[in-house]
Amino acid sequence: MSGKGVTLPRHLLQTQRAQGEASGEFTALLTQISLACKVIAREIGRAALAGTLGATGTVNVQGEQVKKLDLLANGIMVDALEESGLVCTLVSEEMDEPLHFGKACERAKYVVCFDPVDGSSNIDINGVVGTIFSIRRRTGQGPEHVAADLLQRGTAQVAAGYAMYGPSTVFVYTGGDGVNGFTLDPTIGEFLLSHEGIRIPGRGKTYSVNEGHVHRWDPQTRRLVEHLRTADRATGRPYSLRYVGSLVADLHRTLLEGAIYLYPAEGDGAKPPAGKLRLLYEAAPLGFVAEQAGGRASTGAERILEVQPTSPHQRVPLLIGSPEDVALAEEFHQGKR
Ligand code: AHM
Ligand code: MG
């Protein structure tokens, strides 16, 4: 199954057959998500001409400005997942409450959490953005399971991944058996296998963080970043800084080249320090992808995949990337350095 020319649906089918999964539902669900991503890619590509750049003028449950493309992409994902008939409940960054499809999807097996347009501050400048998704099985049938379905740890994910809308559109996913990346060939409208069995380098040469927020960091994070930019030839320092401001793009670079990405807890004295990124549809899915590529994802104190969710839009600090770099960052966070 190696080599170019393998479409995403074919790759999914072959992998599922090899694992003895015969129902085809998982393949159908991933294919449907990838179709939604192709439609989102098209909408992003023509947004400046279609008049869909800019803000809607509303603010979401996170207190963030909603862009027109956020809403458009959210609708595309919701419609695609509802049509699949395979999903009973959704959580989206752009919806205050989880959406339960009710009777029509009573027998559906899956719960999906997603961020339709991640990095939306890049939309209006034609910068790279992405879509992140996370798939879990239901814990049981009936409305009494809805809350428990959503608040499962990242370790319960059966698949997760992202689409990245850059110079090319890529679709990267894990089903718990490594990470594979596909590139959209627009001439045939298919995602073709282009990055088979992605493995993250053990350590990198770059760090990625919004350094303008240094005044809101705790002393451990300041010392870590100071360490990374201090020259020491033996350990390959100083690291260079790379920061797109789209988690998907920063993570994609991190996976391919090795590095550390961090969005630490931030505080301004008024409220307790907190992370920005959301557990269910940002940190946990990308943590699953990173681990499946041989990397690590941590809050500094705890493995991301083991954090027990307590609410759908919960935020966490995130350290993610090459295993040696994340281990070093954890040492700083835990006061061992
Ligand atoms: P979004 O999902 O509303 O776009 O917010 C998440 C984004 C991440 O993609 C990115 O890593 C981070 O926010 C950037 O935040 P900041 O602008 O504070 O650096
Ligand atoms: Mg996001």
CSV table of C-alpha atoms and ligand atoms in Angstrom, one decimal:
chain,number,residue,atom,x,y,z
A,1,MET,CA,0.0,0.0,0.0
A,2,SER,CA,2.9,2.3,-0.3
A,3,GLY,CA,3.6,4.9,-3.0
A,4,LYS,CA,1.7,7.8,-4.5
A,5,GLY,CA,-1.7,7.4,-6.2
A,6,VAL,CA,-3.4,5.9,-3.1
A,7,THR,CA,-6.6,7.8,-2.4
A,8,LEU,CA,-7.7,8.4,1.2
A,9,PRO,CA,-10.8,6.2,0.9
A,10,ARG,CA,-8.7,3.3,-0.5
A,11,HIS,CA,-6.1,3.8,2.2
A,12,LEU,CA,-8.8,3.8,4.9
A,13,LEU,CA,-10.5,0.7,3.5
A,14,GLN,CA,-7.2,-1.3,3.3
A,15,THR,CA,-6.2,-0.3,6.8
A,16,GLN,CA,-9.6,-1.2,8.2
A,17,ARG,CA,-9.7,-4.5,6.5
A,18,ALA,CA,-6.2,-5.3,7.7
A,19,GLN,CA,-7.5,-4.6,11.3
A,20,GLY,CA,-10.5,-6.8,10.7
A,21,GLU,CA,-13.0,-3.9,10.8
A,22,ALA,CA,-15.6,-4.9,8.3
A,23,SER,CA,-18.6,-2.5,8.8
A,24,GLY,CA,-17.0,0.3,6.7
A,25,GLU,CA,-18.6,2.9,9.0
A,26,PHE,CA,-15.3,4.3,10.1
A,27,THR,CA,-14.1,4.6,6.5
A,28,ALA,CA,-17.4,6.3,5.6
A,29,LEU,CA,-17.1,8.8,8.5
A,30,LEU,CA,-13.5,9.8,7.7
A,31,THR,CA,-14.3,10.1,4.0
A,32,GLN,CA,-17.2,12.3,4.9
A,33,ILE,CA,-15.0,14.5,7.1
A,34,SER,CA,-12.4,14.7,4.3
A,35,LEU,CA,-15.2,15.7,1.9
A,36,ALA,CA,-16.2,18.5,4.2
A,37,CYS,CA,-12.6,19.7,4.3
A,38,LYS,CA,-12.5,19.8,0.5
A,39,VAL,CA,-15.6,22.0,0.5
A,40,ILE,CA,-14.0,24.2,3.2
A,41,ALA,CA,-10.8,24.5,1.2
A,42,ARG,CA,-12.9,25.7,-1.8
A,43,GLU,CA,-14.7,28.2,0.3
A,44,ILE,CA,-11.4,29.6,1.8
A,45,GLY,CA,-9.9,29.7,-1.7
A,46,ARG,CA,-12.6,31.9,-3.1
A,47,ALA,CA,-13.6,33.9,0.1
A,48,ALA,CA,-12.1,37.2,-1.1
A,49,LEU,CA,-14.2,37.0,-4.3
A,50,ALA,CA,-17.3,35.6,-2.7
A,51,GLY,CA,-17.4,38.4,0.0
A,52,THR,CA,-16.9,35.9,2.9
A,53,LEU,CA,-13.8,37.4,4.4
A,54,GLY,CA,-14.1,39.4,7.6
A,55,ALA,CA,-16.1,39.2,10.8
A,56,THR,CA,-19.8,38.5,11.4
A,57,GLY,CA,-19.9,41.1,14.2
A,58,THR,CA,-20.8,38.4,16.8
A,59,VAL,CA,-18.7,36.9,19.6
A,60,ASN,CA,-18.7,33.1,20.3
A,61,VAL,CA,-19.0,31.3,23.6
A,62,GLN,CA,-15.2,31.7,24.1
A,63,GLY,CA,-15.6,35.5,23.9
A,64,GLU,CA,-13.8,35.5,20.5
A,65,GLN,CA,-14.8,37.4,17.4
A,66,VAL,CA,-16.6,35.1,14.9
A,67,LYS,CA,-15.5,35.3,11.2
A,68,LYS,CA,-17.8,34.6,8.4
A,69,LEU,CA,-15.7,31.6,7.3
A,70,ASP,CA,-15.9,30.2,10.9
A,71,LEU,CA,-19.7,30.0,10.5
A,72,LEU,CA,-19.6,28.8,6.9
A,73,ALA,CA,-17.1,26.0,7.7
A,74,ASN,CA,-19.1,25.1,10.8
A,75,GLY,CA,-22.2,24.6,8.8
A,76,ILE,CA,-20.3,22.5,6.2
A,77,MET,CA,-19.0,20.2,8.9
A,78,VAL,CA,-22.4,19.9,10.7
A,79,ASP,CA,-24.2,19.1,7.5
A,80,ALA,CA,-21.6,16.5,6.4
A,81,LEU,CA,-21.7,14.8,9.8
A,82,GLU,CA,-25.5,14.8,10.1
A,83,GLU,CA,-25.8,13.4,6.5
A,84,SER,CA,-23.4,10.6,7.4
A,85,GLY,CA,-25.9,9.2,9.9
A,86,LEU,CA,-22.9,7.9,11.8
A,87,VAL,CA,-22.6,10.6,14.4
A,88,CYS,CA,-25.0,11.2,17.3
A,89,THR,CA,-23.4,14.3,18.9
A,90,LEU,CA,-21.1,17.1,18.0
A,91,VAL,CA,-19.0,19.6,19.8
A,92,SER,CA,-17.8,22.6,17.8
A,93,GLU,CA,-15.7,25.6,18.7
A,94,GLU,CA,-18.4,27.7,17.0
A,95,MET,CA,-21.4,26.2,18.9
A,96,ASP,CA,-22.1,27.2,22.5
A,97,GLU,CA,-23.8,23.9,23.3
A,98,PRO,CA,-23.1,20.4,22.0
A,99,LEU,CA,-25.5,19.4,19.2
A,100,HIS,CA,-27.3,16.1,19.6
A,101,PHE,CA,-28.9,14.8,16.4
A,102,GLY,CA,-31.6,12.9,18.3
A,103,LYS,CA,-33.8,10.1,17.0
A,104,ALA,CA,-32.5,10.2,13.5
A,105,CYS,CA,-29.1,9.2,14.8
A,106,GLU,CA,-30.1,6.9,17.6
A,107,ARG,CA,-28.0,4.0,16.4
A,108,ALA,CA,-25.0,6.1,15.3
A,109,LYS,CA,-21.8,5.0,16.9
A,110,TYR,CA,-19.7,8.1,17.1
A,111,VAL,CA,-19.2,11.5,18.7
A,112,VAL,CA,-17.2,14.1,16.9
A,113,CYS,CA,-15.5,17.2,18.3
A,114,PHE,CA,-14.1,19.8,15.9
A,115,ASP,CA,-12.7,23.2,15.3
A,116,PRO,CA,-14.0,24.2,11.8
A,117,VAL,CA,-11.4,26.9,11.1
A,118,ASP,CA,-8.5,26.9,13.4
A,119,GLY,CA,-6.2,29.9,13.3
A,120,SER,CA,-9.0,32.2,12.1
A,121,SER,CA,-7.0,35.3,12.8
A,122,ASN,CA,-5.1,34.3,9.6
A,123,ILE,CA,-8.2,34.2,7.4
A,124,ASP,CA,-8.2,37.8,6.2
A,125,ILE,CA,-4.5,37.9,5.3
A,126,ASN,CA,-4.6,34.7,3.1
A,127,GLY,CA,-2.6,32.9,5.8
A,128,VAL,CA,-2.7,29.2,6.6
A,129,VAL,CA,-5.6,27.9,8.5
A,130,GLY,CA,-6.9,24.4,9.3
A,131,THR,CA,-9.8,22.2,10.5
A,132,ILE,CA,-9.2,19.9,13.5
A,133,PHE,CA,-11.4,16.8,14.3
A,134,SER,CA,-11.5,14.2,17.0
A,135,ILE,CA,-13.7,11.0,17.0
A,136,ARG,CA,-14.8,8.9,20.0
A,137,ARG,CA,-17.2,6.0,20.3
A,138,ARG,CA,-20.4,6.6,22.3
A,139,THR,CA,-20.5,5.2,25.8
A,140,GLY,CA,-24.0,3.9,25.3
A,141,GLN,CA,-27.3,4.7,23.7
A,142,GLY,CA,-29.9,7.2,25.0
A,143,PRO,CA,-29.8,10.8,26.2
A,144,GLU,CA,-28.4,9.9,29.6
A,145,HIS,CA,-25.1,9.0,27.8
A,146,VAL,CA,-24.6,12.4,26.0
A,147,ALA,CA,-22.6,14.1,28.7
A,148,ALA,CA,-20.4,11.0,29.3
A,149,ASP,CA,-19.9,10.6,25.6
A,150,LEU,CA,-18.4,14.0,25.3
A,151,LEU,CA,-16.3,14.1,28.4
A,152,GLN,CA,-14.2,11.1,27.5
A,153,ARG,CA,-10.4,11.4,27.9
A,154,GLY,CA,-8.2,11.8,24.8
A,155,THR,CA,-7.1,8.2,25.3
A,156,ALA,CA,-10.6,7.2,24.2
A,157,GLN,CA,-10.2,8.8,20.7
A,158,VAL,CA,-10.5,6.3,17.9
A,159,ALA,CA,-9.3,8.7,15.3
A,160,ALA,CA,-8.2,12.4,15.1
A,161,GLY,CA,-6.5,14.6,12.6
A,162,TYR,CA,-6.6,17.9,10.7
A,163,ALA,CA,-6.8,19.5,7.3
A,164,MET,CA,-4.4,22.3,6.6
A,165,TYR,CA,-5.3,24.9,3.9
A,166,GLY,CA,-1.9,26.1,2.7
A,167,PRO,CA,-0.2,26.3,-0.6
A,168,SER,CA,-1.6,22.8,-0.9
A,169,THR,CA,-4.5,21.3,1.1
A,170,VAL,CA,-3.3,18.4,3.2
A,171,PHE,CA,-5.3,15.9,5.3
A,172,VAL,CA,-3.4,14.2,8.2
A,173,TYR,CA,-5.0,11.6,10.4
A,174,THR,CA,-4.4,8.8,12.9
A,175,GLY,CA,-6.6,5.9,13.6
A,176,GLY,CA,-4.4,4.8,16.4
A,177,ASP,CA,-1.9,3.0,14.1
A,178,GLY,CA,0.5,5.7,13.1
A,179,VAL,CA,0.0,8.9,11.2
A,180,ASN,CA,-0.5,9.3,7.5
A,181,GLY,CA,-0.8,12.5,5.4
A,182,PHE,CA,-2.6,13.1,2.1
A,183,THR,CA,-2.4,16.0,-0.3
A,184,LEU,CA,-5.4,17.2,-2.3
A,185,ASP,CA,-4.9,16.8,-6.1
A,186,PRO,CA,-7.3,19.5,-7.2
A,187,THR,CA,-7.4,18.1,-10.8
A,188,ILE,CA,-9.1,15.0,-9.7
A,189,GLY,CA,-10.6,16.2,-6.3
A,190,GLU,CA,-9.0,13.4,-4.3
A,191,PHE,CA,-6.6,13.3,-1.3
A,192,LEU,CA,-3.6,11.2,-2.3
A,193,LEU,CA,-1.2,9.6,0.1
A,194,SER,CA,1.9,11.9,0.2
A,195,HIS,CA,3.3,11.5,3.7
A,196,GLU,CA,3.2,7.8,4.7
A,197,GLY,CA,3.9,6.9,8.3
A,198,ILE,CA,4.9,10.3,9.6
A,199,ARG,CA,7.6,10.1,12.4
A,200,ILE,CA,8.5,13.2,14.3
A,201,PRO,CA,12.3,13.8,14.9
A,202,GLY,CA,13.4,13.2,18.4
A,203,ARG,CA,14.3,16.8,18.9
A,204,GLY,CA,14.1,19.9,16.8
A,205,LYS,CA,15.8,23.3,16.2
A,206,THR,CA,12.8,25.6,16.6
A,207,TYR,CA,10.4,26.7,19.3
A,208,SER,CA,6.9,28.1,18.6
A,209,VAL,CA,5.1,30.3,21.0
A,210,ASN,CA,3.4,33.7,21.1
A,211,GLU,CA,6.4,35.5,22.7
A,212,GLY,CA,4.5,38.8,22.9
A,213,HIS,CA,2.7,37.3,25.9
A,214,VAL,CA,5.9,36.8,27.9
A,215,HIS,CA,4.6,39.2,30.6
A,216,ARG,CA,1.7,36.8,31.3
A,217,TRP,CA,3.8,33.6,31.7
A,218,ASP,CA,4.9,31.9,34.9
A,219,PRO,CA,8.6,31.9,35.8
A,220,GLN,CA,9.1,28.3,34.6
A,221,THR,CA,7.9,29.1,31.1
A,222,ARG,CA,10.1,32.2,31.0
A,223,ARG,CA,13.1,30.1,32.0
A,224,LEU,CA,12.3,27.4,29.5
A,225,VAL,CA,12.2,29.9,26.6
A,226,GLU,CA,15.3,31.7,27.9
A,227,HIS,CA,17.0,28.3,27.9
A,228,LEU,CA,15.9,27.6,24.3
A,229,ARG,CA,17.3,30.8,23.0
A,230,THR,CA,20.6,30.6,24.9
A,231,ALA,CA,23.6,29.6,22.7
A,232,ASP,CA,25.1,26.2,23.4
A,233,ARG,CA,26.6,24.4,20.5
A,234,ALA,CA,26.6,21.0,22.2
A,235,THR,CA,22.8,20.9,22.5
A,236,GLY,CA,22.1,22.7,19.3
A,237,ARG,CA,21.0,26.0,20.9
A,238,PRO,CA,19.9,28.7,20.3
A,239,TYR,CA,16.7,27.4,18.8
A,240,SER,CA,15.0,29.6,16.1
A,241,LEU,CA,11.6,31.0,16.6
A,242,ARG,CA,8.8,30.0,14.2
A,243,TYR,CA,5.2,31.0,14.9
A,244,VAL,CA,2.3,31.1,12.4
A,245,GLY,CA,-0.4,31.6,14.9
A,246,SER,CA,-2.4,28.7,13.4
A,247,LEU,CA,-2.0,25.7,15.6
A,248,VAL,CA,-2.5,23.3,12.7
A,249,ALA,CA,0.3,25.0,10.7
A,250,ASP,CA,2.6,25.2,13.6
A,251,LEU,CA,1.9,21.5,14.5
A,252,HIS,CA,2.4,20.3,10.9
A,253,ARG,CA,5.8,21.9,10.8
A,254,THR,CA,6.6,20.5,14.2
A,255,LEU,CA,5.6,17.0,13.0
A,256,LEU,CA,7.7,17.1,9.9
A,257,GLU,CA,10.8,18.9,11.1
A,258,GLY,CA,10.8,18.3,14.9
A,259,ALA,CA,10.3,21.2,17.4
A,260,ILE,CA,8.3,22.3,20.4
A,261,TYR,CA,5.1,24.2,20.2
A,262,LEU,CA,3.8,25.8,23.4
A,263,TYR,CA,0.7,27.7,24.5
A,264,PRO,CA,1.3,27.9,28.2
A,265,ALA,CA,-1.1,29.0,30.9
A,266,GLU,CA,-1.3,32.8,30.9
A,267,GLY,CA,-2.4,35.1,33.7
A,268,ASP,CA,-2.8,38.8,34.2
A,269,GLY,CA,-3.2,38.7,37.9
A,270,ALA,CA,-7.0,39.2,37.8
A,271,LYS,CA,-7.9,35.6,37.0
A,272,PRO,CA,-6.0,32.4,37.7
A,273,PRO,CA,-3.6,31.5,34.9
A,274,ALA,CA,-5.2,29.4,32.1
A,275,GLY,CA,-4.3,28.0,28.7
A,276,LYS,CA,-6.0,29.3,25.5
A,277,LEU,CA,-6.3,26.1,23.5
A,278,ARG,CA,-9.4,23.9,23.9
A,279,LEU,CA,-9.0,20.3,25.1
A,280,LEU,CA,-11.6,18.5,23.1
A,281,TYR,CA,-11.1,19.8,19.7
A,282,GLU,CA,-7.5,21.2,19.7
A,283,ALA,CA,-5.2,19.8,22.3
A,284,ALA,CA,-6.5,16.2,22.5
A,285,PRO,CA,-6.8,15.4,18.8
A,286,LEU,CA,-3.4,17.0,18.0
A,287,GLY,CA,-1.9,15.3,21.1
A,288,PHE,CA,-3.1,11.9,19.7
A,289,VAL,CA,-1.6,12.7,16.3
A,290,ALA,CA,1.7,13.8,17.9
A,291,GLU,CA,1.9,10.7,20.1
A,292,GLN,CA,1.1,8.4,17.1
A,293,ALA,CA,4.0,10.1,15.2
A,294,GLY,CA,6.4,9.4,18.2
A,295,GLY,CA,6.0,12.8,19.8
A,296,ARG,CA,4.5,14.0,23.1
A,297,ALA,CA,1.8,16.3,24.3
A,298,SER,CA,1.6,17.6,27.8
A,299,THR,CA,0.1,20.3,30.0
A,300,GLY,CA,3.5,20.5,31.7
A,301,ALA,CA,2.1,18.5,34.6
A,302,GLU,CA,0.1,15.8,32.8
A,303,ARG,CA,-0.2,13.9,29.5
A,304,ILE,CA,-2.8,15.7,27.4
A,305,LEU,CA,-4.6,12.5,26.5
A,306,GLU,CA,-5.1,11.7,30.2
A,307,VAL,CA,-6.7,15.0,31.1
A,308,GLN,CA,-10.3,14.3,32.3
A,309,PRO,CA,-12.6,16.8,30.4
A,310,THR,CA,-15.0,18.6,32.6
A,311,SER,CA,-16.8,20.8,30.0
A,312,PRO,CA,-17.0,20.9,26.2
A,313,HIS,CA,-15.0,24.1,25.8
A,314,GLN,CA,-12.4,23.5,28.5
A,315,ARG,CA,-9.0,25.1,27.9
A,316,VAL,CA,-5.6,23.6,28.8
A,317,PRO,CA,-2.0,24.7,28.6
A,318,LEU,CA,-0.3,22.8,25.8
A,319,LEU,CA,3.3,21.7,25.2
A,320,ILE,CA,3.5,19.5,22.1
A,321,GLY,CA,6.2,18.2,19.7
A,322,SER,CA,9.4,16.2,19.7
A,323,PRO,CA,9.7,13.8,22.6
A,324,GLU,CA,13.0,15.2,23.9
A,325,ASP,CA,12.0,18.8,23.6
A,326,VAL,CA,8.7,18.2,25.4
A,327,ALA,CA,10.4,16.2,28.1
A,328,LEU,CA,12.8,19.0,28.6
A,329,ALA,CA,9.9,21.5,28.8
A,330,GLU,CA,8.2,19.3,31.4
A,331,GLU,CA,11.3,19.3,33.5
A,332,PHE,CA,11.2,23.1,33.6
A,333,HIS,CA,7.5,23.1,34.4
A,334,GLN,CA,8.0,20.6,37.2
A,335,GLY,CA,10.9,22.7,38.7
A,336,LYS,CA,13.5,20.0,38.0
A,337,ARG,CA,15.6,22.5,36.1
B,1,AHM,P1,-9.0,29.8,17.0
B,1,AHM,O1,-9.4,28.4,16.9
B,1,AHM,O2,-10.1,30.7,17.4
B,1,AHM,O3,-8.4,30.3,15.7
B,1,AHM,O4,-7.8,30.0,18.1
B,1,AHM,C1,-6.8,29.1,18.2
B,1,AHM,C2,-5.5,29.7,17.7
B,1,AHM,C3,-4.5,28.6,17.4
B,1,AHM,O5,-4.6,28.1,16.1
B,1,AHM,C4,-3.2,29.3,17.6
B,1,AHM,O6,-2.2,28.5,17.9
B,1,AHM,C5,-3.5,30.3,18.6
B,1,AHM,O7,-5.0,30.5,18.6
B,1,AHM,C6,-2.9,31.6,18.4
B,1,AHM,O8,-3.2,32.4,19.5
B,1,AHM,P2,-2.5,33.9,19.6
B,1,AHM,O9,-3.1,34.7,18.6
B,1,AHM,O10,-2.9,34.2,21.0
B,1,AHM,O11,-1.0,33.6,19.5
B,2,MG,MG,-8.8,26.7,17.0
